[in-house]
Coordinates of C-alpha atoms in Angstrom, one line a residue:
X9 CA 41.9 -4.3 28.5
X10 CA 41.6 -6.0 32.0
X11 CA 38.6 -7.8 33.0
X12 CA 37.5 -5.4 35.3
X13 CA 37.2 -3.1 32.3
X14 CA 35.5 -5.3 29.9
X15 CA 33.0 -6.5 32.9
X16 CA 32.3 -2.7 33.2
X17 CA 31.8 -2.2 29.8
X18 CA 29.4 -4.9 29.2
X19 CA 27.4 -3.6 32.4
X20 CA 27.3 -0.3 30.8
X21 CA 26.1 -1.4 27.6
X22 CA 23.2 -3.4 29.3
X23 CA 22.2 -0.4 31.3
X24 CA 22.4 2.1 28.7
X25 CA 20.1 -0.4 26.2
X26 CA 17.8 -0.1 29.3
X27 CA 18.0 3.4 29.4
X28 CA 17.5 4.1 25.8
X29 CA 14.2 2.0 25.8
X30 CA 12.2 3.4 28.3
X31 CA 9.4 5.0 26.5
X32 CA 9.2 8.7 27.3
X33 CA 6.0 8.9 29.4
X34 CA 7.6 6.5 31.8
X35 CA 10.3 8.6 33.7
X36 CA 7.9 9.2 36.4
X37 CA 6.8 5.7 37.2
X38 CA 7.5 4.4 40.4
X39 CA 10.8 1.8 40.6
X40 CA 11.3 -1.4 43.3
X41 CA 13.8 1.3 45.0
X42 CA 11.3 2.9 47.6
X43 CA 10.9 6.4 47.1
X44 CA 12.3 6.2 43.5
X45 CA 11.2 7.1 39.9
X46 CA 12.5 5.5 36.9
X47 CA 14.7 8.9 36.5
X48 CA 15.5 8.6 40.1
X49 CA 17.3 5.2 39.2
X50 CA 19.3 6.7 36.5
X51 CA 20.3 9.5 38.6
X52 CA 21.4 7.3 41.3
X53 CA 23.9 5.6 38.7
X54 CA 25.1 8.5 37.3
X55 CA 25.8 10.0 41.0
X56 CA 27.4 6.7 41.7
X57 CA 29.9 7.4 38.8
X58 CA 30.7 10.8 40.1
X59 CA 31.4 9.1 43.4
X60 CA 34.2 6.8 41.7
X61 CA 35.9 10.1 40.3
X62 CA 36.0 11.8 43.8
X63 CA 38.6 10.0 45.2
X64 CA 40.9 11.2 42.4
X65 CA 39.9 14.7 43.1
X66 CA 37.7 14.9 39.6
X67 CA 34.2 15.3 38.9
X68 CA 32.0 14.4 36.0
X69 CA 32.7 16.2 33.1
X70 CA 29.9 18.7 31.7
X71 CA 26.9 17.0 30.5
X72 CA 23.2 17.3 30.3
X73 CA 21.6 16.4 33.7
X74 CA 19.4 13.2 34.2
X75 CA 16.4 15.4 34.3
X76 CA 17.1 17.2 30.9
X77 CA 18.1 13.6 29.2
X78 CA 19.0 10.4 30.9
X79 CA 20.9 8.9 28.5
X80 CA 23.1 11.6 27.6
X81 CA 23.8 11.8 31.3
X82 CA 24.3 8.2 31.4
X83 CA 26.6 8.2 28.5
X84 CA 28.8 11.4 29.5
X85 CA 29.3 9.6 33.1
X86 CA 30.6 6.6 31.7
X87 CA 32.9 8.0 29.4
X88 CA 34.4 9.5 32.8
X89 CA 34.6 6.1 34.5
X90 CA 35.9 4.6 31.1
X91 CA 38.7 6.8 31.0
X92 CA 39.9 6.0 34.4
X93 CA 40.3 2.3 33.7
X94 CA 41.7 2.7 29.9
X95 CA 44.6 4.5 31.9
X96 CA 47.0 1.6 33.5
X97 CA 48.3 3.8 35.9
X98 CA 45.2 5.5 36.9
X99 CA 43.5 2.1 36.8
X100 CA 46.1 0.5 39.5
X101 CA 46.2 3.8 41.6
X102 CA 45.1 3.0 45.5
X103 CA 42.5 5.1 46.9
X104 CA 40.3 5.4 49.9
X105 CA 37.0 4.0 49.8
X106 CA 34.4 2.7 52.1
X107 CA 35.3 -0.9 51.8
X108 CA 39.0 0.2 52.6
X109 CA 41.9 0.9 50.3
X110 CA 41.5 -0.2 47.1
X111 CA 42.5 0.3 43.1
X112 CA 40.5 2.5 41.4
X113 CA 39.5 -0.5 39.0
X114 CA 38.7 -2.6 42.0
X115 CA 36.5 0.4 43.7
X116 CA 34.7 0.6 40.4
X117 CA 34.1 -3.4 40.0
X118 CA 32.5 -3.3 43.5
X119 CA 30.8 -0.5 43.4
X120 CA 29.1 1.1 40.1
X121 CA 29.6 -1.9 38.1
X122 CA 28.0 -4.3 40.1
X123 CA 25.3 -1.2 41.3
X124 CA 24.2 -1.2 37.1
X125 CA 23.3 -4.8 37.2
X126 CA 20.9 -4.7 40.1
X127 CA 19.4 -1.1 39.0
X128 CA 19.2 -2.4 35.8
X129 CA 16.3 -5.0 37.0
X130 CA 15.2 -1.8 39.1
X131 CA 14.8 0.2 35.8
X132 CA 13.5 -2.6 33.7
X133 CA 11.2 -3.7 36.3
X134 CA 9.8 0.0 36.6
X135 CA 9.7 0.5 33.0
X136 CA 7.9 -2.5 31.8
X137 CA 11.2 -3.8 29.9
X138 CA 12.5 -7.7 30.3
X139 CA 13.9 -7.7 33.6
X140 CA 16.1 -11.0 33.4
X141 CA 19.7 -10.6 34.8
X142 CA 22.4 -12.6 32.9
X143 CA 22.6 -15.8 34.5
X144 CA 26.2 -15.8 34.7
X145 CA 26.0 -12.4 36.6
X146 CA 23.5 -14.1 39.0
X147 CA 25.6 -17.1 39.5
X148 CA 29.1 -14.9 40.0
X149 CA 27.2 -12.9 42.3
X150 CA 25.2 -15.5 44.4
X151 CA 28.0 -16.9 46.8
X152 CA 29.6 -13.5 48.0
X153 CA 26.1 -11.8 48.8
X154 CA 24.8 -15.0 51.0
X155 CA 26.5 -13.2 53.8
X156 CA 26.1 -9.9 53.8
X157 CA 27.3 -7.7 57.2
X158 CA 24.3 -6.3 59.0
X159 CA 25.6 -3.1 58.4
X160 CA 25.0 -3.3 54.7
X161 CA 21.6 -3.3 55.8
X162 CA 21.3 -0.3 58.3
X163 CA 20.3 3.0 56.7
X164 CA 22.9 5.6 57.4
X165 CA 26.2 3.2 58.3
X166 CA 28.2 4.7 55.0
X167 CA 26.6 8.2 55.1
X168 CA 23.4 10.1 56.2
X169 CA 21.1 9.2 53.7
X170 CA 22.6 6.2 52.3
X171 CA 20.7 3.0 52.4
X172 CA 22.7 0.3 50.9
X173 CA 20.5 -2.6 51.3
X174 CA 16.9 -3.0 52.4
X175 CA 15.9 -5.9 54.7
X176 CA 15.8 -9.4 53.4
X177 CA 12.8 -10.6 51.5
X178 CA 11.9 -13.9 52.1
X179 CA 11.9 -15.8 48.9
X180 CA 11.2 -19.8 48.6
X181 CA 14.1 -22.2 48.6
X182 CA 13.3 -23.5 45.4
X183 CA 12.6 -20.2 43.6
X184 CA 14.5 -19.4 40.4
X185 CA 18.1 -18.0 41.6
X186 CA 17.8 -14.7 40.6
X187 CA 14.5 -14.3 42.5
X188 CA 16.5 -15.6 45.3
X189 CA 19.3 -13.4 45.0
X190 CA 16.7 -10.0 44.4
X191 CA 15.3 -11.5 48.3
X192 CA 18.7 -11.3 49.6
X193 CA 19.4 -7.5 48.3
X194 CA 16.1 -6.5 49.7
X195 CA 14.1 -6.6 46.8
X196 CA 10.8 -8.2 46.1
X197 CA 11.3 -10.5 42.8
X198 CA 7.3 -9.9 41.9
X199 CA 7.5 -6.2 42.8
X200 CA 5.2 -4.3 40.5
X201 CA 3.8 -0.5 40.8

């Protein structure tokens, strides 16, 4: 198994645990993502799994919707992406992505895999769970995110209605690294509903 596949599985395990831990009455709770509920956060992650399949002319397998069963919807979407990573020929195939020409596995790693880390924080924060991001993840993400291109913060730069990152939230220089990372990504580390 490649490092990318292992990293994806670890992140998906953590995200799935957060989805499974959401109390039934909390799915409509607001999230740190403007205009999204906790259910919408999971919906976004499932939708991003579908985006990973599109360059290959594939779509998600039939499964319950996020409205019906958020965990089942995520588990099914995850299985579809893991199937790509488990097939060496498919994983190494090059596809056109918004970031340029990438292998399927690199596209997954740079988009939906990392998305589960950040949106896992959003889901945890929205539903009263432990929102600690693995410190190794924070350390690994920090250097690359300090110089986000401005276009990543422009609504619609990657398509109608697409917002990648919000405006930077100023966080004190001596704040914990997770807080500084969240601020760079346009999130208020002290957000509450």
